[in-house]
Coordinates of C-alpha atoms and ligand atoms in Angstrom, one line a residue:
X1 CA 0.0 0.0 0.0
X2 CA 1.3 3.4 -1.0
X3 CA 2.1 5.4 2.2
X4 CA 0.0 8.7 1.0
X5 CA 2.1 11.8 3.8
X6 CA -0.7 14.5 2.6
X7 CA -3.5 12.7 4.4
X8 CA -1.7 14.1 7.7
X9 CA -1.3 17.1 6.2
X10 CA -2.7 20.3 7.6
X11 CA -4.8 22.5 5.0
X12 CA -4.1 26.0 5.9
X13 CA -6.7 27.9 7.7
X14 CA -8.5 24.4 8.9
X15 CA -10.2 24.7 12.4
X16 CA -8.9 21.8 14.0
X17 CA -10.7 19.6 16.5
X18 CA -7.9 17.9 17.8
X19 CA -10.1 15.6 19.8
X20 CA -11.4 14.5 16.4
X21 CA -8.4 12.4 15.7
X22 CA -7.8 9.1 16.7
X23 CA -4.3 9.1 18.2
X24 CA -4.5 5.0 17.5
X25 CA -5.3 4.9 14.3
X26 CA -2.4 3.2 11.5
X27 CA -3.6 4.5 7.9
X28 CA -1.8 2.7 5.3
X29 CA -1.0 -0.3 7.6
X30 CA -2.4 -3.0 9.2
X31 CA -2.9 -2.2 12.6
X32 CA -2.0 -6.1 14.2
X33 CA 1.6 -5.8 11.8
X34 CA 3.9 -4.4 14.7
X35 CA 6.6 -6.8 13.6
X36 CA 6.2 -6.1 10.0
X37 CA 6.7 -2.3 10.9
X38 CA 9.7 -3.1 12.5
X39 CA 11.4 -4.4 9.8
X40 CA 9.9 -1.8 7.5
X41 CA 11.4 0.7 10.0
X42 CA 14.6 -0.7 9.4
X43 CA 14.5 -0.1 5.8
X44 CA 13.1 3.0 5.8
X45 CA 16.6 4.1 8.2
X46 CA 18.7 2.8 5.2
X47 CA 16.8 4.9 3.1
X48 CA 17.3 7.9 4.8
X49 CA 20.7 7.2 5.7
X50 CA 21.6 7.3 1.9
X51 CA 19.4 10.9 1.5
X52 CA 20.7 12.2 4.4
X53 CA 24.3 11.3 2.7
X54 CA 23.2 13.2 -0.8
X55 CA 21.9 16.1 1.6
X56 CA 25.4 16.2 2.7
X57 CA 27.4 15.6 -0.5
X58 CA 25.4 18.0 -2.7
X59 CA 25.7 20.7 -0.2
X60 CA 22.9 23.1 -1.3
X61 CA 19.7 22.4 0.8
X62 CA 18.7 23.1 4.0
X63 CA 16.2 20.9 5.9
X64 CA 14.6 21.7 9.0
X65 CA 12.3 19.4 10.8
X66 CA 10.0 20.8 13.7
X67 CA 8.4 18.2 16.9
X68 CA 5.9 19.6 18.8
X69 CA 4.1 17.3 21.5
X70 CA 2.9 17.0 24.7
X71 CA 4.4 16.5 27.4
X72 CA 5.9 11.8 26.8
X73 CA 4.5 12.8 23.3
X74 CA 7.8 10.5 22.1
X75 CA 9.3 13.4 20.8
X76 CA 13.1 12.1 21.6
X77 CA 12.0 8.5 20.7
X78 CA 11.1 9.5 17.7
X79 CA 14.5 12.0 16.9
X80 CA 16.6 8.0 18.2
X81 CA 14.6 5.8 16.2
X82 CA 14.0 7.8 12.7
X83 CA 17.1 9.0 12.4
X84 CA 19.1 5.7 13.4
X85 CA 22.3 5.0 11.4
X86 CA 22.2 8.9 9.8
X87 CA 25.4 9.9 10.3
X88 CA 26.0 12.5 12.5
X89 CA 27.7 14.9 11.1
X90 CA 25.2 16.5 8.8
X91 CA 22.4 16.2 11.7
X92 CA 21.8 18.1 14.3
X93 CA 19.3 18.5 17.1
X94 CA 18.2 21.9 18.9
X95 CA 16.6 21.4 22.1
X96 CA 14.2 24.5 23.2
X97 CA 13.8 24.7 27.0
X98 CA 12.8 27.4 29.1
X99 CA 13.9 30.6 28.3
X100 CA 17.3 31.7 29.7
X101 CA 17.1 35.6 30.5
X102 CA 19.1 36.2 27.5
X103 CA 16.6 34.8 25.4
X104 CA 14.1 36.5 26.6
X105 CA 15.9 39.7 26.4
X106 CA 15.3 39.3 22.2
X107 CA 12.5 38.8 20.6
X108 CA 11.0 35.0 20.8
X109 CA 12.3 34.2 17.0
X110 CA 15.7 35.6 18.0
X111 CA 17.1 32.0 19.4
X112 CA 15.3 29.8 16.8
X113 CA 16.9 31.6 14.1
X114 CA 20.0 31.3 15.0
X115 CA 20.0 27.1 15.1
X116 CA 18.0 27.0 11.8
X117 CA 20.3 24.2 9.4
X118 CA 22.9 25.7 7.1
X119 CA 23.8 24.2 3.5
X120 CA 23.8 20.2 3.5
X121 CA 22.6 20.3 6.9
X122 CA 19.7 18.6 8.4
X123 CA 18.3 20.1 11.7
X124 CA 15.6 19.2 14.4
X125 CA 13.9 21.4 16.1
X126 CA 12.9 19.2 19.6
X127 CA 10.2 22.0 20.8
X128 CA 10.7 25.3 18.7
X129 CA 9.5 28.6 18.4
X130 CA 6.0 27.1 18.4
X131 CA 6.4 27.2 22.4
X132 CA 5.9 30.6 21.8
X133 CA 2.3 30.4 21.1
X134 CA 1.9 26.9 22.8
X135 CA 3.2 27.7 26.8
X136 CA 3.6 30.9 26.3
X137 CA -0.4 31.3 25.6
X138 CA -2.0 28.6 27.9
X139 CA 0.5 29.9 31.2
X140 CA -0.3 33.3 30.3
X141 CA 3.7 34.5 29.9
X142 CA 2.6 37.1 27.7
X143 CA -0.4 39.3 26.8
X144 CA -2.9 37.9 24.2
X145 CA -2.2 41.6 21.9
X146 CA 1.2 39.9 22.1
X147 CA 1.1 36.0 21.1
X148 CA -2.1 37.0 19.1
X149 CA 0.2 38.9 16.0
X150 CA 3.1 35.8 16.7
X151 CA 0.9 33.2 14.3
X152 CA 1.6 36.0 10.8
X153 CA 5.3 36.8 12.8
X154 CA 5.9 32.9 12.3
X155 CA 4.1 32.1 9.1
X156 CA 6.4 35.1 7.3
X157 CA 9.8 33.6 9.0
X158 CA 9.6 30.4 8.0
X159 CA 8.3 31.8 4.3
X160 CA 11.6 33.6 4.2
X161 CA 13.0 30.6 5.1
X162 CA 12.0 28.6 2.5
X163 CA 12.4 31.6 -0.1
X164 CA 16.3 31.4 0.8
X165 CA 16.2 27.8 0.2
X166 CA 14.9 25.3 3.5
X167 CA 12.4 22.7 3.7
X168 CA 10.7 22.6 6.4
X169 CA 8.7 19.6 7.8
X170 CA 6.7 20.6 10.7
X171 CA 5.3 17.4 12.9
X172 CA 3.0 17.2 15.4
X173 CA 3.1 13.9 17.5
X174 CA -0.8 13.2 18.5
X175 CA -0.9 11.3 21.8
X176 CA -4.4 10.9 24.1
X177 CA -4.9 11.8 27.4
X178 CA -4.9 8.4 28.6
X179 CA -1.6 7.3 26.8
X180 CA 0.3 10.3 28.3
X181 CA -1.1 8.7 31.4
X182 CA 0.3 5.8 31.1
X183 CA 3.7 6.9 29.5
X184 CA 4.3 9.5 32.9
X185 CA 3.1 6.3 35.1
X186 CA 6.0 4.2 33.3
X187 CA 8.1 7.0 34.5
X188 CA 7.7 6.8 38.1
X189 CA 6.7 2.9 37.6
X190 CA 10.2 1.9 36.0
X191 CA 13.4 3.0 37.9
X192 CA 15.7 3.8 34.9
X193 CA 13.0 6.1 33.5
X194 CA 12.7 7.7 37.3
X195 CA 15.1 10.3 35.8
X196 CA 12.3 11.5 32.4
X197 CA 9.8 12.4 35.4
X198 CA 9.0 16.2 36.1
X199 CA 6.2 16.9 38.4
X200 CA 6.5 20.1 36.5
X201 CA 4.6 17.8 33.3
X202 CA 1.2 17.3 35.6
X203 CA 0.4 21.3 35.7
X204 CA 0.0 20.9 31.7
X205 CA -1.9 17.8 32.1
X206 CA -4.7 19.6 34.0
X207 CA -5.3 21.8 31.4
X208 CA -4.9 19.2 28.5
X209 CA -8.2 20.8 26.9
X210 CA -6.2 24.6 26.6
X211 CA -3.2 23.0 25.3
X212 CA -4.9 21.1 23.0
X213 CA -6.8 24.1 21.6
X214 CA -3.6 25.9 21.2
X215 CA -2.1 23.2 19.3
X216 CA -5.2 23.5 17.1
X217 CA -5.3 26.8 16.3
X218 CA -1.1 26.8 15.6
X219 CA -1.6 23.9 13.4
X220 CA -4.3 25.6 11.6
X221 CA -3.0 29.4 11.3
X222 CA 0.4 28.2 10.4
X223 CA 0.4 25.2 8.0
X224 CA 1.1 26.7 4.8
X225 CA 2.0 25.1 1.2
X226 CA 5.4 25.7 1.5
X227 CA 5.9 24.7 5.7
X228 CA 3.4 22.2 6.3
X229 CA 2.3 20.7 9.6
X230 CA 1.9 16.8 9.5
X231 CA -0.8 15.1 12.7
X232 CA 0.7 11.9 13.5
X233 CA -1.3 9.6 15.1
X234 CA 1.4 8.4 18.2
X235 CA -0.1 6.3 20.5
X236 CA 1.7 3.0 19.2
X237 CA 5.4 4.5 18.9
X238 CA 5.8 1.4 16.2
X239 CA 3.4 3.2 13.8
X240 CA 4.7 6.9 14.7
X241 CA 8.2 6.2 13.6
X242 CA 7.3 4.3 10.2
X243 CA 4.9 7.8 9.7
X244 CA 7.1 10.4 10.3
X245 CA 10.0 8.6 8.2
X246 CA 7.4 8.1 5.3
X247 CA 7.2 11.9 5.3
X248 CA 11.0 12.8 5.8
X249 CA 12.0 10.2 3.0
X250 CA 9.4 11.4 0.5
X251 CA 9.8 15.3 1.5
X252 CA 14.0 14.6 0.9
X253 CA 12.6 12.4 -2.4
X254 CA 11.1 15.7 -4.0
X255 CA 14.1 17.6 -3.6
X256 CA 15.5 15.6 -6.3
X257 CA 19.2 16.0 -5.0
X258 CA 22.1 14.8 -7.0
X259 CA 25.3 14.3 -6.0
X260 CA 28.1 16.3 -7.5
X261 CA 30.0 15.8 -10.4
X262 CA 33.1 14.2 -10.2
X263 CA 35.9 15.8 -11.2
X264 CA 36.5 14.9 -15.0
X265 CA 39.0 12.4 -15.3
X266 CA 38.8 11.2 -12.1
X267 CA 37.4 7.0 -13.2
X268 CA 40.8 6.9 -15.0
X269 CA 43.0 7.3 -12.6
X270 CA 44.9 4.6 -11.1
X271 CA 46.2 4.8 -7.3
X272 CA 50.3 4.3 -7.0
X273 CA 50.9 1.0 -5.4
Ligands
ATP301 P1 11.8 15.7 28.1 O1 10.9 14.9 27.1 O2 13.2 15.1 28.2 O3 11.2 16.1 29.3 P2 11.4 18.4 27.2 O4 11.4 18.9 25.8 O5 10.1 18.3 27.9 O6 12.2 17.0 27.2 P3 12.3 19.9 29.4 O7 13.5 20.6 29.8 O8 11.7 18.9 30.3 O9 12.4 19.3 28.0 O10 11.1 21.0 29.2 C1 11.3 22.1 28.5 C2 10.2 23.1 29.0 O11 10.5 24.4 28.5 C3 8.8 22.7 28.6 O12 8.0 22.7 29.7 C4 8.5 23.8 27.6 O13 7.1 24.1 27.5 C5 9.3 24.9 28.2 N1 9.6 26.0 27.2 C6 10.1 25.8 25.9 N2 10.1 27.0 25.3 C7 9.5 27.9 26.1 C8 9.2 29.3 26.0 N3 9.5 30.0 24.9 N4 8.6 29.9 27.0 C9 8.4 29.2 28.1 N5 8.6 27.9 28.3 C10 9.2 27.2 27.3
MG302 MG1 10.0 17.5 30.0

């Protein structure tokens, strides 16, 4: 079955009821085949091992790739298992956290900005400067006149973005209510994952129905043609990965790289014993 990435597609403008979704669901693949997905999953690394290599070797394109979840959405198992075997070098990941004073001394694009990919590069965006409109609007850390204008302010950045030469993939990972339950239990449940828990991740849990709504209306007001948001149903991890690797390969597919030309001459030459 072909894997078809634009039915997680965001349309721009769509009013999103995120509730609407069913975080279980496996479209394009039988749901019982965890085991085939696994081996599928190791294909699909190979695959963008080798585009992640022409990424590198033709040296002109820029990929940025955004995660947004909740709180155990799987947001770092998905950065370990899609991007296992890549090689390093080209690949990097920015982690947004809290704030430091500095950064909130600039304007809230001012640190994203500066870890957007160069040429060849490949870069991750683990949280991003949809925070901004995410925390920053349910906790109240700004006025609404304020976060209000930041969904146009984010929409023309990444447009200028792309006008310069990135691809951006933007992802959200979908979890319910009840599986983030169960993923924050495993925390405190399982001793080597003691160290994942932050009591700080309950205060977001009670008001699961304002964070939701937040992520609806970003997804909505800023999935354009040319910096799409993808809704990928994460409640089984298996099916997450095999998704959001479907939608990097084919993304990198379109670009059409091509590696570059070898110097002419260069088949004929023979290496000096
Ligand atoms: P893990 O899955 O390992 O817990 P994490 O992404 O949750 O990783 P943390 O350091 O636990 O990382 O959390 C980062 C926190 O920083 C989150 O609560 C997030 O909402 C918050 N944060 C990120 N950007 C901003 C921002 N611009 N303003 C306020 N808070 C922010
Ligand atoms: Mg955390």
């Amino acid at each position: 079955m072909t894997f078809d990435i634009d039915h997680f597609r965001v349309k721009p403008g769509d009013k999103l009821d995120l509730a609407e979704f069913d975080t279980r669901a496996t479209p394009f693949w039988d749901s019982k085949d965890k085991s085939g997905a696994l081996v599928r999953l190791a294909q699909l690394n190979e695959r963008l091992e080798s585009l992640q290599e022409l990424l590198w070797a033709q040296g002109s394109e820029r990929i940025l790739v955004v995660i947004q979840a909740m709180d155990a959405g799987g947001k770092d198992g998905t950065i370990r298992h899609v991007f296992e075997g890549v090689n390093p070098s080209g690949v990097r990941v920015a982690s947004f956290k809290r704030p430091s004073s500095r950064e909130l001394a600039h304007d809230y694009l001012w640190r994203a900005h500066k870890q957007v990919p160069a040429d060849g590069e490949l870069t991750i965006f683990n949280r991003s400067h949809y925070e901004d409109v995410l925390v920053v609007r349910v906790e109240k850390l700004v006025r609404e006149k304020r976060w209000r204008k930041r969904y146009d302010h984010i929409v023309n950045f990444e447009q200028m973005l792309v006008d310069e030469g990135t691809t951006i993939v933007k992802l959200f990972l979908h979890i319910s209510k009840d599986e983030q339950r169960e993923r924050l239990q495993a925390r405190l449940d399982e001793p080597h994952k003691q160290w994942k828990f932050e009591p700080g991740d309950l205060g977001p849990r009670k008001k699961w129905d304002e964070y939701q709504e937040a992520f609806a209306d970003a997804l909505g007001r800023t999935s354009t043609k040319s910096a799409p948001w993808y809704i990928i149903p994460s409640d089984r991890k298996w099916y997450r990965n095999i998704a959001v690797s479907e939608i990097l390969i084919q993304t990198m597919e379109g670009l059409e790289m091509q590696y570059p030309e070898a110097p002419e001459g260069v088949a004929d030459i023979v290496i000096p014993a």
